Coordinates of C-alpha atoms and ligand atoms in Angstrom, one line a residue:
X1 CA 0.0 0.0 0.0
X2 CA 1.5 3.3 -1.1
X3 CA -1.3 5.3 0.6
X4 CA -2.0 4.6 4.2
X5 CA -4.3 7.3 5.6
X6 CA -3.7 6.1 9.1
X7 CA -0.2 7.6 9.0
X8 CA -1.8 11.0 9.4
X9 CA -3.7 9.9 12.5
X10 CA -0.9 8.2 14.3
X11 CA -0.7 10.5 17.3
X12 CA -2.3 13.5 18.8
X13 CA 0.1 16.2 17.5
X14 CA 0.0 14.8 14.0
X15 CA -3.8 14.9 14.1
X16 CA -3.6 18.5 15.4
X17 CA -1.2 19.4 12.6
X18 CA -3.5 18.3 9.9
X19 CA -6.9 19.2 11.4
X20 CA -9.0 21.0 8.8
X21 CA -11.6 22.7 11.1
X22 CA -11.2 24.3 14.5
X23 CA -13.9 26.1 16.6
X24 CA -12.7 29.3 18.0
X25 CA -14.4 31.5 20.6
X26 CA -14.3 34.4 18.1
X27 CA -16.6 32.3 15.8
X28 CA -19.4 32.3 18.4
X29 CA -22.4 34.5 19.1
X30 CA -24.2 33.9 22.4
X31 CA -28.0 34.4 22.3
X32 CA -29.5 35.8 25.5
X33 CA -33.0 36.5 26.8
X34 CA -34.0 39.7 28.6
X35 CA -36.8 40.3 31.1
X36 CA -38.0 43.2 33.1
X37 CA -37.0 43.8 36.7
X38 CA -33.9 43.7 38.9
X39 CA -31.9 40.7 40.0
X40 CA -34.1 38.4 37.9
X41 CA -32.6 35.1 36.7
X42 CA -35.3 32.6 35.5
X43 CA -34.1 29.3 34.1
X44 CA -35.9 28.3 30.9
X45 CA -37.4 24.8 31.5
X46 CA -36.6 23.3 28.2
X47 CA -33.2 25.0 27.9
X48 CA -31.2 24.0 31.1
X49 CA -28.4 26.4 31.8
X50 CA -30.1 29.3 29.9
X51 CA -31.9 32.0 31.7
X52 CA -34.2 35.0 31.2
X53 CA -32.1 37.8 32.7
X54 CA -33.0 41.2 33.9
X55 CA -30.7 43.9 32.4
X56 CA -28.4 44.0 35.5
X57 CA -28.0 40.3 35.4
X58 CA -27.4 40.3 31.7
X59 CA -24.7 42.8 32.2
X60 CA -23.0 40.5 34.8
X61 CA -23.3 37.6 32.4
X62 CA -21.9 39.6 29.5
X63 CA -19.0 40.8 31.7
X64 CA -18.1 37.2 32.5
X65 CA -18.4 36.2 28.8
X66 CA -16.1 39.0 27.7
X67 CA -13.5 37.6 30.2
X68 CA -13.6 34.3 28.3
X69 CA -13.1 36.1 25.0
X70 CA -16.7 35.7 24.0
X71 CA -17.6 39.1 22.5
X72 CA -20.8 38.9 20.5
X73 CA -24.3 38.6 21.9
X74 CA -27.7 38.2 20.2
X75 CA -30.4 39.7 22.4
X76 CA -34.1 38.7 22.6
X77 CA -36.8 40.4 24.8
X78 CA -39.3 38.3 26.8
X79 CA -42.3 40.6 27.3
X80 CA -45.4 40.4 29.5
X81 CA -48.6 39.7 27.6
X82 CA -50.1 43.1 28.5
X83 CA -47.4 44.9 26.5
X84 CA -48.1 42.9 23.3
X85 CA -50.4 44.2 20.6
X86 CA -51.3 43.7 17.0
X87 CA -48.7 46.2 15.6
X88 CA -46.0 45.4 18.1
X89 CA -45.7 49.1 19.1
X90 CA -43.8 48.3 22.3
X91 CA -40.8 47.5 20.1
X92 CA -40.5 51.2 19.5
X93 CA -40.8 52.4 23.1
X94 CA -37.4 54.0 24.0
X95 CA -38.1 53.2 27.7
X96 CA -39.2 49.6 26.9
X97 CA -37.2 46.6 28.0
X98 CA -35.4 46.0 24.8
X99 CA -34.1 49.4 23.8
X100 CA -33.2 50.2 27.4
X101 CA -31.3 46.9 27.6
X102 CA -29.3 47.7 24.5
X103 CA -28.4 51.1 25.8
X104 CA -27.4 49.9 29.2
X105 CA -25.3 47.0 28.0
X106 CA -23.5 49.2 25.5
X107 CA -22.9 51.8 28.2
X108 CA -21.3 49.2 30.5
X109 CA -19.5 47.4 27.7
X110 CA -18.9 49.6 24.6
X111 CA -16.7 46.9 23.0
X112 CA -19.3 44.1 23.2
X113 CA -20.9 43.5 19.8
X114 CA -24.7 43.4 20.0
X115 CA -26.7 41.6 17.4
X116 CA -30.3 42.8 17.8
X117 CA -33.5 41.1 16.7
X118 CA -35.8 42.7 14.2
X119 CA -39.1 40.9 14.1
X120 CA -42.6 41.5 15.5
X121 CA -43.1 38.2 17.3
X122 CA -41.8 39.1 20.8
X123 CA -44.2 42.1 20.9
X124 CA -47.1 40.7 18.8
X125 CA -50.3 39.7 20.5
X126 CA -50.8 37.3 17.6
X127 CA -47.4 35.7 18.0
X128 CA -46.5 36.2 14.4
X129 CA -43.6 38.0 12.7
X130 CA -45.8 40.2 10.7
X131 CA -49.1 42.1 10.8
X132 CA -52.0 39.7 11.0
X133 CA -55.3 40.3 9.1
X134 CA -57.8 37.5 9.3
X135 CA -55.7 34.4 8.4
X136 CA -53.1 36.4 6.4
X137 CA -49.7 37.7 7.5
X138 CA -49.3 40.9 5.6
X139 CA -45.9 41.5 4.0
X140 CA -45.7 45.1 2.9
X141 CA -47.4 46.7 5.9
X142 CA -44.9 44.8 8.1
X143 CA -41.9 46.2 6.3
X144 CA -42.5 49.7 7.6
X145 CA -42.6 48.5 11.2
X146 CA -39.4 46.5 10.7
X147 CA -37.6 49.6 9.3
X148 CA -38.6 51.6 12.3
X149 CA -37.6 48.9 14.7
X150 CA -34.1 48.7 13.0
X151 CA -33.6 52.4 13.4
X152 CA -34.7 52.4 17.0
X153 CA -32.3 49.6 17.8
X154 CA -29.4 51.2 15.9
X155 CA -30.1 54.5 17.8
X156 CA -30.0 52.5 21.1
X157 CA -26.5 51.2 20.2
X158 CA -27.0 48.0 18.2
X159 CA -23.9 47.0 16.1
X160 CA -25.6 44.4 13.9
X161 CA -29.3 44.3 13.0
X162 CA -30.7 40.7 12.7
X163 CA -34.0 40.6 10.8
X164 CA -35.5 37.2 11.7
X165 CA -38.9 37.7 10.2
X166 CA -38.7 36.3 6.6
X167 CA -40.9 39.0 5.1
X168 CA -40.0 39.7 1.4
X169 CA -37.9 42.8 0.8
X170 CA -37.1 43.6 4.4
X171 CA -33.3 43.8 4.1
X172 CA -33.6 46.5 1.5
X173 CA -36.1 48.5 3.5
X174 CA -34.0 48.2 6.7
X175 CA -30.8 49.2 4.8
X176 CA -32.5 52.3 3.4
X177 CA -34.1 53.2 6.8
X178 CA -30.7 52.9 8.6
X179 CA -28.9 54.9 5.9
X180 CA -31.5 57.7 5.9
X181 CA -31.1 57.9 9.7
X182 CA -27.3 58.2 9.7
X183 CA -26.6 54.6 10.7
X184 CA -24.5 53.7 7.6
X185 CA -22.0 51.8 9.9
X186 CA -24.6 49.5 11.4
X187 CA -24.5 46.1 9.8
X188 CA -27.2 43.7 8.8
X189 CA -27.0 39.9 9.5
X190 CA -30.1 38.6 7.7
X191 CA -31.8 35.5 8.7
X192 CA -31.7 34.8 5.0
X193 CA -32.7 31.2 4.9
X194 CA -34.9 30.5 7.8
X195 CA -37.0 27.4 7.7
X196 CA -40.4 26.7 9.3
X197 CA -38.8 24.4 11.8
X198 CA -40.1 22.4 14.7
X199 CA -36.7 23.0 16.5
X200 CA -37.8 26.4 17.7
X201 CA -40.1 25.1 20.4
X202 CA -37.9 25.9 23.5
X203 CA -37.3 29.4 22.2
X204 CA -41.0 30.1 21.9
X205 CA -41.4 28.9 25.4
X206 CA -38.6 31.2 26.6
X207 CA -40.4 34.2 25.0
X208 CA -43.9 32.9 25.2
X209 CA -44.1 33.9 21.6
X210 CA -45.7 30.9 19.8
X211 CA -48.3 31.9 17.1
X212 CA -51.8 32.2 18.6
X213 CA -53.2 30.7 15.4
X214 CA -51.9 29.0 12.4
X215 CA -48.1 28.5 11.8
X216 CA -45.3 30.4 10.1
X217 CA -45.3 28.4 6.9
X218 CA -46.4 31.2 4.6
X219 CA -43.2 33.2 5.4
X220 CA -40.6 30.8 6.8
X221 CA -39.2 28.2 4.2
X222 CA -40.4 24.7 3.6
X223 CA -37.7 22.3 4.9
X224 CA -38.2 20.1 1.9
X225 CA -36.5 22.7 -0.3
X226 CA -32.9 23.4 -1.2
X227 CA -32.7 25.4 -4.4
X228 CA -35.2 28.0 -3.0
X229 CA -32.5 28.8 -0.4
X230 CA -30.4 30.4 -3.1
X231 CA -33.3 32.7 -4.1
X232 CA -33.7 33.9 -0.5
X233 CA -29.9 34.4 -0.1
X234 CA -29.5 36.2 -3.4
X235 CA -32.3 38.7 -2.6
X236 CA -30.7 39.5 0.8
X237 CA -27.2 39.7 -0.8
X238 CA -28.5 42.2 -3.5
X239 CA -30.5 44.2 -0.9
X240 CA -27.3 44.8 1.1
X241 CA -27.0 42.2 3.8
X242 CA -23.5 42.0 5.3
X243 CA -23.9 38.5 6.6
X244 CA -26.2 35.7 5.5
X245 CA -27.6 33.3 8.1
X246 CA -29.0 29.8 7.8
X247 CA -31.4 28.6 10.5
X248 CA -31.6 26.0 12.0
X249 CA -28.1 24.6 11.6
X250 CA -27.8 20.9 12.2
X251 CA -30.4 19.6 9.8
X252 CA -29.4 22.2 7.2
X253 CA -25.7 21.6 6.7
X254 CA -26.3 21.2 2.9
X255 CA -27.8 24.7 2.8
X256 CA -24.9 26.1 4.8
X257 CA -22.5 24.5 2.3
X258 CA -24.5 25.8 -0.7
X259 CA -24.4 29.4 0.6
X260 CA -20.8 29.2 1.5
X261 CA -19.9 28.2 -2.1
X262 CA -22.3 30.6 -3.8
X263 CA -21.9 33.9 -1.9
X264 CA -18.7 35.8 -0.9
X265 CA -20.2 37.0 2.3
X266 CA -19.6 35.6 5.9
X267 CA -22.1 32.8 6.5
X268 CA -23.7 32.4 9.9
X269 CA -25.6 29.4 11.2
X270 CA -28.1 29.4 14.1
X271 CA -27.8 26.3 16.2
X272 CA -31.3 26.7 17.6
X273 CA -33.0 26.1 20.9
X274 CA -34.4 22.6 20.0
X275 CA -30.9 21.4 18.9
X276 CA -29.6 22.6 22.2
X277 CA -32.4 21.0 24.2
X278 CA -31.9 17.6 22.6
X279 CA -28.3 17.5 23.6
X280 CA -29.0 18.7 27.1
X281 CA -31.8 16.1 27.6
X282 CA -29.8 13.2 26.3
X283 CA -26.7 14.3 28.4
X284 CA -28.9 14.6 31.5
X285 CA -30.0 11.0 31.0
X286 CA -26.4 9.9 30.7
X287 CA -27.0 8.7 27.2
X288 CA -24.3 10.9 25.6
X289 CA -21.4 13.0 26.7
X290 CA -23.0 16.4 26.3
X291 CA -19.8 18.5 26.2
X292 CA -18.2 16.3 23.5
X293 CA -21.4 16.1 21.4
X294 CA -21.8 19.9 21.6
X295 CA -18.3 20.4 20.3
X296 CA -18.7 17.8 17.6
X297 CA -22.0 19.4 16.4
X298 CA -20.5 22.9 16.3
X299 CA -17.5 21.6 14.5
X300 CA -19.7 20.0 11.9
X301 CA -21.5 23.3 11.4
X302 CA -18.3 25.1 10.8
X303 CA -16.9 22.3 8.6
X304 CA -20.0 22.6 6.4
X305 CA -19.1 26.2 5.8
X306 CA -20.4 28.4 8.6
X307 CA -18.0 31.2 9.5
X308 CA -20.1 32.2 12.5
X309 CA -22.3 30.2 14.8
X310 CA -25.1 31.4 17.0
X311 CA -25.3 28.9 19.9
X312 CA -26.6 28.6 23.4
X313 CA -23.4 26.5 24.0
X314 CA -21.2 29.5 23.4
X315 CA -20.3 30.2 27.0
X316 CA -19.7 26.5 27.8
X317 CA -17.5 26.1 24.7
X318 CA -15.6 29.3 25.5
X319 CA -14.8 27.8 28.9
X320 CA -13.8 24.5 27.4
X321 CA -11.6 26.3 24.9
X322 CA -9.9 28.3 27.6
X323 CA -8.8 25.2 29.6
Ligands
PBG401 C1 -38.6 34.7 15.6 C2 -37.4 33.9 16.0 C3 -37.4 32.5 16.4 C4 -36.1 32.2 16.7 C5 -35.3 33.4 16.7 N1 -36.1 34.4 16.2 C6 -38.5 31.5 16.4 C7 -39.6 31.6 15.4 O1 -39.4 31.9 14.2 O2 -40.7 31.3 15.8 C8 -35.7 30.8 17.1 C9 -34.4 30.6 17.8 C10 -34.2 29.3 18.5 O3 -35.1 28.4 18.4 O4 -33.2 29.2 19.2 N2 -38.4 35.9 15.1

């Protein structure tokens, strides 16, 4: 045998020398949930180790992440029901939880990178990402609201705007709205290819944001489709997105790989709540080694082509990488 692949695996240092993929803490974005109040830390039942945090607690958490070299955070607000309405107006309240949270975190940690969420669902009494009329989710009337949300978040200090709604045309509308309001330097990470997935369950529990009626299949993509992902990604590319995201990640490695080869932009993947919950549940039962499986899963997402990974494992992995 001239070719013996095992030679390149013969010991640890040889394997290190030839490894093709390596997760680094600078690849990771840590999603976090905000709630009102002081000193609040509520664990999310289906996401062990993840909490809804009041702003002061979120600041503490972010401080400890920064010490681990974890610098980028995706923030989501968990609102009380009485603040939700049809047009998601609480999203524009400068004294509301979310905009206040962004301002206070940026004030404490100007160097932390904040990826903020543009979508109506956390503030919508219908639990949808767009304006609901009868059984329809209206596209164009939603765009104006999304543009205003983006400007409000940028004014509060957001570094990257993350439209997670899947309305047609929203990246262009948000880019124009930001530019017209002197926020040329604020980036857009579009949830370009977001599937109507059953892996979002724990997240919807965390925010109590599940749709009150129907589902999200008229705006989020059908998981049976692959080519259609390129249409979505191309639109967002042409409308000015700075990053393209695929969501969820683990069942969509083919899509990540397609986007990486077709678009010269940084590609992000969202390792979503259900993917986190499955690993935590199996690990709790002693059926798998949770830490090792998490690292293997994140490495596979990067190997498929993701430059950036949003993951609830971010802090754990950052600790693991430090030791
Ligand atoms: C909605 C949104 C969702 C997630 C992020 N933003 C859920 C949904 O579309 O219903 C899911 C994230 C996760 O499951 O971790 N704008």
